[in-house]
mmCIF file of C-alpha atoms in Angstrom:
data_model
loop_
_atom_site.group_PDB
_atom_site.id
_atom_site.type_symbol
_atom_site.label_atom_id
_atom_site.label_comp_id
_atom_site.label_asym_id
_atom_site.label_seq_id
_atom_site.Cartn_x
_atom_site.Cartn_y
_atom_site.Cartn_z
ATOM 1 C CA GLN A 9 45.731 1.950 99.665
ATOM 2 C CA LYS A 10 48.901 3.334 98.116
ATOM 3 C CA GLU A 11 48.702 7.075 97.727
ATOM 4 C CA VAL A 12 50.539 10.072 96.405
ATOM 5 C CA GLU A 13 49.760 13.381 98.100
ATOM 6 C CA GLN A 14 50.298 16.882 96.765
ATOM 7 C CA ASN A 15 49.110 20.309 97.826
ATOM 8 C CA SER A 16 46.654 21.374 95.129
ATOM 9 C CA GLY A 17 47.701 25.013 95.337
ATOM 10 C CA PRO A 18 47.639 27.321 93.578
ATOM 11 C CA LEU A 19 51.243 28.133 94.371
ATOM 12 C CA SER A 20 51.958 31.667 93.273
ATOM 13 C CA VAL A 21 55.539 32.897 92.849
ATOM 14 C CA PRO A 22 56.973 36.009 91.205
ATOM 15 C CA GLU A 23 58.954 35.718 88.003
ATOM 16 C CA GLY A 24 62.590 34.877 88.711
ATOM 17 C CA ALA A 25 61.895 33.279 92.092
ATOM 18 C CA ILE A 26 62.341 29.631 93.100
ATOM 19 C CA ALA A 27 59.196 27.517 93.033
ATOM 20 C CA SER A 28 59.158 24.555 95.416
ATOM 21 C CA LEU A 29 56.705 21.735 94.787
ATOM 22 C CA ASN A 30 56.292 18.913 97.276
ATOM 23 C CA CYS A 31 54.971 15.376 97.215
ATOM 24 C CA THR A 32 54.648 12.589 99.787
ATOM 25 C CA TYR A 33 53.902 8.941 99.151
ATOM 26 C CA SER A 34 52.676 6.110 101.284
ATOM 27 C CA ASP A 35 54.821 3.090 100.430
ATOM 28 C CA ARG A 36 58.402 2.633 101.610
ATOM 29 C CA VAL A 37 59.316 0.161 98.866
ATOM 30 C CA SER A 38 58.641 2.634 96.066
ATOM 31 C CA GLN A 39 61.512 2.721 93.600
ATOM 32 C CA SER A 40 60.848 5.296 90.932
ATOM 33 C CA PHE A 41 59.587 8.852 91.053
ATOM 34 C CA PHE A 42 58.579 11.247 88.328
ATOM 35 C CA TRP A 43 57.482 14.825 87.856
ATOM 36 C CA TYR A 44 55.186 15.620 84.950
ATOM 37 C CA ARG A 45 54.013 19.036 83.797
ATOM 38 C CA GLN A 46 50.527 19.481 82.382
ATOM 39 C CA TYR A 47 49.317 22.645 80.744
ATOM 40 C CA SER A 48 45.578 23.246 80.798
ATOM 41 C CA GLY A 49 43.839 21.049 78.248
ATOM 42 C CA LYS A 50 47.055 19.307 77.264
ATOM 43 C CA SER A 51 48.691 15.975 78.000
ATOM 44 C CA PRO A 52 51.265 15.397 80.749
ATOM 45 C CA GLU A 53 54.904 15.693 79.730
ATOM 46 C CA LEU A 54 57.863 14.377 81.685
ATOM 47 C CA ILE A 55 60.030 16.917 83.490
ATOM 48 C CA MET A 56 62.222 14.793 85.742
ATOM 49 C CA SER A 57 62.737 11.241 86.917
ATOM 50 C CA ILE A 58 64.636 10.267 90.068
ATOM 51 C CA TYR A 59 65.447 6.840 91.491
ATOM 52 C CA SER A 60 68.028 7.427 94.262
ATOM 53 C CA ASN A 61 68.143 9.518 97.408
ATOM 54 C CA GLY A 62 69.556 12.983 96.952
ATOM 55 C CA ASP A 63 69.324 15.669 94.311
ATOM 56 C CA LYS A 64 69.134 15.444 90.548
ATOM 57 C CA GLU A 65 69.544 18.585 88.489
ATOM 58 C CA ASP A 66 68.507 19.272 84.895
ATOM 59 C CA GLY A 67 68.750 22.876 83.794
ATOM 60 C CA ARG A 68 66.484 25.007 85.961
ATOM 61 C CA PHE A 69 64.866 21.931 87.520
ATOM 62 C CA THR A 70 66.079 19.989 90.562
ATOM 63 C CA ALA A 71 64.358 16.911 91.914
ATOM 64 C CA GLN A 72 65.033 15.889 95.506
ATOM 65 C CA LEU A 73 64.268 12.468 96.941
ATOM 66 C CA ASN A 74 64.260 11.360 100.578
ATOM 67 C CA LYS A 75 63.066 7.773 100.800
ATOM 68 C CA ALA A 76 63.311 7.637 104.600
ATOM 69 C CA SER A 77 60.825 10.502 104.836
ATOM 70 C CA GLN A 78 58.854 9.283 101.787
ATOM 71 C CA TYR A 79 59.168 12.702 100.253
ATOM 72 C CA VAL A 80 60.037 13.959 96.791
ATOM 73 C CA SER A 81 60.195 17.563 95.668
ATOM 74 C CA LEU A 82 60.753 19.631 92.558
ATOM 75 C CA LEU A 83 62.515 22.984 92.594
ATOM 76 C CA ILE A 84 62.222 25.347 89.660
ATOM 77 C CA ARG A 85 64.829 28.090 89.661
ATOM 78 C CA ASP A 86 64.379 31.419 87.871
ATOM 79 C CA SER A 87 60.675 30.716 87.407
ATOM 80 C CA GLN A 88 59.146 31.999 84.169
ATOM 81 C CA PRO A 89 55.506 32.704 83.301
ATOM 82 C CA SER A 90 55.760 29.801 80.835
ATOM 83 C CA ASP A 91 56.293 27.494 83.831
ATOM 84 C CA SER A 92 52.708 28.169 84.915
ATOM 85 C CA ALA A 93 51.042 24.765 84.759
ATOM 86 C CA THR A 94 49.934 21.864 86.931
ATOM 87 C CA TYR A 95 52.805 19.712 88.179
ATOM 88 C CA LEU A 96 52.008 16.059 88.751
ATOM 89 C CA CYS A 97 54.039 13.813 91.023
ATOM 90 C CA ALA A 98 54.008 10.131 90.043
ATOM 91 C CA VAL A 99 55.314 7.065 91.867
ATOM 92 C CA ASN A 100 55.969 3.506 90.800
ATOM 93 C CA PHE A 101 54.945 1.587 93.897
ATOM 94 C CA SER A 102 55.930 -1.842 92.737
ATOM 95 C CA GLY A 103 58.946 -3.069 90.852
ATOM 96 C CA ALA A 104 56.807 -5.793 89.330
ATOM 97 C CA THR A 105 54.901 -3.529 86.970
ATOM 98 C CA ASN A 106 55.427 -0.172 85.375
ATOM 99 C CA LYS A 107 52.154 1.269 86.663
ATOM 100 C CA LEU A 108 52.449 4.839 87.933
ATOM 101 C CA ILE A 109 50.201 6.363 90.571
ATOM 102 C CA PHE A 110 49.734 10.106 90.239
ATOM 103 C CA GLY A 111 49.029 12.783 92.787
ATOM 104 C CA THR A 112 46.280 15.278 92.087
ATOM 105 C CA GLY A 113 48.814 17.886 91.033
ATOM 106 C CA THR A 114 49.895 21.325 92.195
ATOM 107 C CA LEU A 115 48.892 24.347 90.146
ATOM 108 C CA LEU A 116 51.822 26.751 89.793
ATOM 109 C CA ALA A 117 51.221 30.361 88.783
ATOM 110 C CA VAL A 118 54.295 32.463 87.985
ATOM 111 C CA GLN A 119 53.448 36.150 88.158
ATOM 112 C CA PRO A 120 55.269 38.416 85.652
ATOM 113 C CA ASN B 16 59.260 9.053 65.068
ATOM 114 C CA ALA B 17 55.618 9.553 65.985
ATOM 115 C CA GLY B 18 54.657 9.636 69.635
ATOM 116 C CA VAL B 19 51.593 8.062 71.178
ATOM 117 C CA MET B 20 48.664 8.568 68.828
ATOM 118 C CA GLN B 21 45.155 8.690 70.189
ATOM 119 C CA ASN B 22 41.893 9.023 68.335
ATOM 120 C CA PRO B 23 39.405 10.400 68.275
ATOM 121 C CA ARG B 24 40.590 13.561 70.030
ATOM 122 C CA HIS B 25 37.014 14.491 70.840
ATOM 123 C CA LEU B 26 34.023 12.181 71.039
ATOM 124 C CA VAL B 27 30.420 13.040 71.847
ATOM 125 C CA ARG B 28 28.007 10.288 72.800
ATOM 126 C CA ARG B 29 24.473 10.177 74.142
ATOM 127 C CA ARG B 30 23.698 8.209 77.247
ATOM 128 C CA GLY B 31 23.472 4.501 76.497
ATOM 129 C CA GLN B 32 25.734 4.569 73.448
ATOM 130 C CA GLU B 33 29.146 2.970 73.166
ATOM 131 C CA ALA B 34 32.460 4.792 73.086
ATOM 132 C CA ARG B 35 35.615 3.333 71.555
ATOM 133 C CA LEU B 36 38.929 5.052 72.109
ATOM 134 C CA ARG B 37 42.024 3.996 70.221
ATOM 135 C CA CYS B 38 45.690 4.270 71.084
ATOM 136 C CA SER B 39 48.771 3.487 68.999
ATOM 137 C CA PRO B 40 51.896 3.420 71.190
ATOM 138 C CA VAL B 41 55.289 4.823 70.349
ATOM 139 C CA LYS B 42 56.918 2.580 67.737
ATOM 140 C CA GLY B 43 58.766 -0.148 69.569
ATOM 141 C CA HIS B 44 56.874 0.255 72.835
ATOM 142 C CA SER B 45 55.127 -2.874 74.015
ATOM 143 C CA HIS B 46 53.431 -1.533 77.162
ATOM 144 C CA VAL B 47 50.243 0.522 77.097
ATOM 145 C CA TYR B 48 48.464 2.250 79.960
ATOM 146 C CA TRP B 49 45.101 3.983 80.113
ATOM 147 C CA TYR B 50 44.378 6.804 82.548
ATOM 148 C CA ARG B 51 41.233 8.847 83.126
ATOM 149 C CA GLN B 52 41.228 12.473 84.171
ATOM 150 C CA LEU B 53 38.046 14.094 85.391
ATOM 151 C CA PRO B 54 37.796 17.907 85.286
ATOM 152 C CA GLU B 55 40.009 19.528 87.923
ATOM 153 C CA GLU B 56 41.269 16.133 89.102
ATOM 154 C CA GLY B 57 44.446 14.099 88.758
ATOM 155 C CA LEU B 58 45.170 11.154 86.528
ATOM 156 C CA LYS B 59 43.550 7.932 87.680
ATOM 157 C CA PHE B 60 45.097 4.652 86.555
ATOM 158 C CA MET B 61 42.707 2.343 84.761
ATOM 159 C CA VAL B 62 44.533 -0.512 83.058
ATOM 160 C CA TYR B 63 47.992 -1.696 81.960
ATOM 161 C CA LEU B 64 48.373 -3.970 78.958
ATOM 162 C CA GLN B 65 51.050 -5.663 76.965
ATOM 163 C CA LYS B 66 50.439 -7.232 73.574
ATOM 164 C CA GLU B 67 47.466 -9.607 73.924
ATOM 165 C CA ASN B 68 47.630 -9.505 77.729
ATOM 166 C CA ILE B 69 46.029 -7.455 80.483
ATOM 167 C CA ILE B 70 48.689 -7.037 83.168
ATOM 168 C CA ASP B 71 46.836 -4.879 85.698
ATOM 169 C CA GLU B 72 43.199 -3.792 85.490
ATOM 170 C CA SER B 73 42.815 -2.758 89.112
ATOM 171 C CA GLY B 74 41.607 0.712 88.133
ATOM 172 C CA MET B 75 38.935 -0.377 85.689
ATOM 173 C CA PRO B 76 35.299 -0.078 86.739
ATOM 174 C CA LYS B 77 33.796 -3.539 87.110
ATOM 175 C CA GLU B 78 31.087 -2.987 84.537
ATOM 176 C CA ARG B 79 30.831 -1.412 81.085
ATOM 177 C CA PHE B 80 34.585 -0.830 80.659
ATOM 178 C CA SER B 81 36.968 -3.101 78.791
ATOM 179 C CA ALA B 82 40.378 -2.793 77.176
ATOM 180 C CA GLU B 83 42.435 -4.776 74.739
ATOM 181 C CA PHE B 84 45.799 -4.571 73.023
ATOM 182 C CA PRO B 85 45.740 -7.059 70.159
ATOM 183 C CA LYS B 86 48.762 -8.537 68.436
ATOM 184 C CA GLU B 87 48.100 -6.277 65.475
ATOM 185 C CA GLY B 88 46.596 -2.821 65.666
ATOM 186 C CA PRO B 89 46.015 -0.230 68.347
ATOM 187 C CA SER B 90 44.908 -0.633 71.917
ATOM 188 C CA ILE B 91 41.179 -0.068 72.381
ATOM 189 C CA LEU B 92 39.370 1.240 75.459
ATOM 190 C CA ARG B 93 35.692 0.442 75.162
ATOM 191 C CA ILE B 94 32.936 1.958 77.263
ATOM 192 C CA GLN B 95 29.504 0.441 76.848
ATOM 193 C CA GLN B 96 26.229 2.182 77.741
ATOM 194 C CA VAL B 97 27.939 5.447 78.594
ATOM 195 C CA VAL B 98 26.620 7.670 81.370
ATOM 196 C CA ARG B 99 27.265 11.345 82.058
ATOM 197 C CA GLY B 100 29.804 10.445 84.733
ATOM 198 C CA ASP B 101 32.006 8.889 82.035
ATOM 199 C CA SER B 102 32.672 12.355 80.598
ATOM 200 C CA ALA B 103 36.408 12.859 81.030
ATOM 201 C CA ALA B 104 39.734 12.994 79.258
ATOM 202 C CA TYR B 105 41.152 9.540 78.623
ATOM 203 C CA PHE B 106 44.907 9.454 78.245
ATOM 204 C CA CYS B 107 46.919 6.610 76.832
ATOM 205 C CA ALA B 108 50.609 6.214 77.600
ATOM 206 C CA SER B 109 53.245 3.765 76.445
ATOM 207 C CA SER B 110 56.646 2.592 77.594
ATOM 208 C CA PRO B 111 59.331 0.254 76.278
ATOM 209 C CA ASP B 112 60.373 -2.963 77.993
ATOM 210 C CA ARG B 113 61.961 -2.429 81.383
ATOM 211 C CA GLY B 114 65.402 -0.907 81.180
ATOM 212 C CA ARG B 115 68.304 -2.916 82.549
ATOM 213 C CA ASP B 116 69.327 -0.473 85.221
ATOM 214 C CA SER B 117 66.150 1.342 86.015
ATOM 215 C CA GLY B 118 62.945 0.793 87.831
ATOM 216 C CA ALA B 119 59.866 1.772 85.989
ATOM 217 C CA ASN B 120 60.458 3.131 82.538
ATOM 218 C CA VAL B 121 59.260 6.541 81.549
ATOM 219 C CA LEU B 122 55.705 6.801 80.302
ATOM 220 C CA THR B 123 55.050 8.848 77.189
ATOM 221 C CA PHE B 124 51.527 10.213 76.980
ATOM 222 C CA GLY B 125 49.272 10.786 74.029
ATOM 223 C CA ALA B 126 47.245 13.949 73.538
ATOM 224 C CA GLY B 127 44.159 12.349 75.051
ATOM 225 C CA SER B 128 40.620 11.631 73.945
ATOM 226 C CA ARG B 129 37.974 13.855 75.437
ATOM 227 C CA LEU B 130 34.655 12.108 75.860
ATOM 228 C CA THR B 131 31.489 14.106 76.390
ATOM 229 C CA VAL B 132 28.303 12.262 77.245
ATOM 230 C CA LEU B 133 25.110 14.203 76.631
#
């Protein structure tokens, strides 16, 4: 059973701090990794995608991938109250299809 | 350029009725995915379709659920004889054909259809 694991939270950080969200996955041949943000009652929206080991930065967001440890993380610098949402980690376990498997999400609460 | 369009946004059915959820992908996208999200839970994969073909239905319940993506028109997720446990948000996503240099392509999600079974 291929799985994606996330701490459900809530993760509470003060405004301006760095929020660190973590995700582990069960299959070493996974190729593609995504972070989606979902506000309550809304649809998921893509924040970051990462395919290679290392860091990928986009504005205040940095995704980090370590395939040997089967670990992917998302850092949010200078956290804002508007960042408060559920963050979903998603993994493409097979190169043969585009199917993504999602973790259950981590609820982030940024305190003003 | 419209995104993924889902309708209805909200649907109320009584137990035993049928629910039909429709999804029009992003223009030019040929891959459609259906996910179900129960309250306070993550997204669960249901089915992956291309035009006129079901590619992966490993997440579909064995009974009462079916999906299609015809040559013309939207993708349809059909739930027959609904039960209270079917109450959930059903999200459709689409993606283009696989990019040359990437693994999976990015999925774009619709706003979801929220089914309530009384």
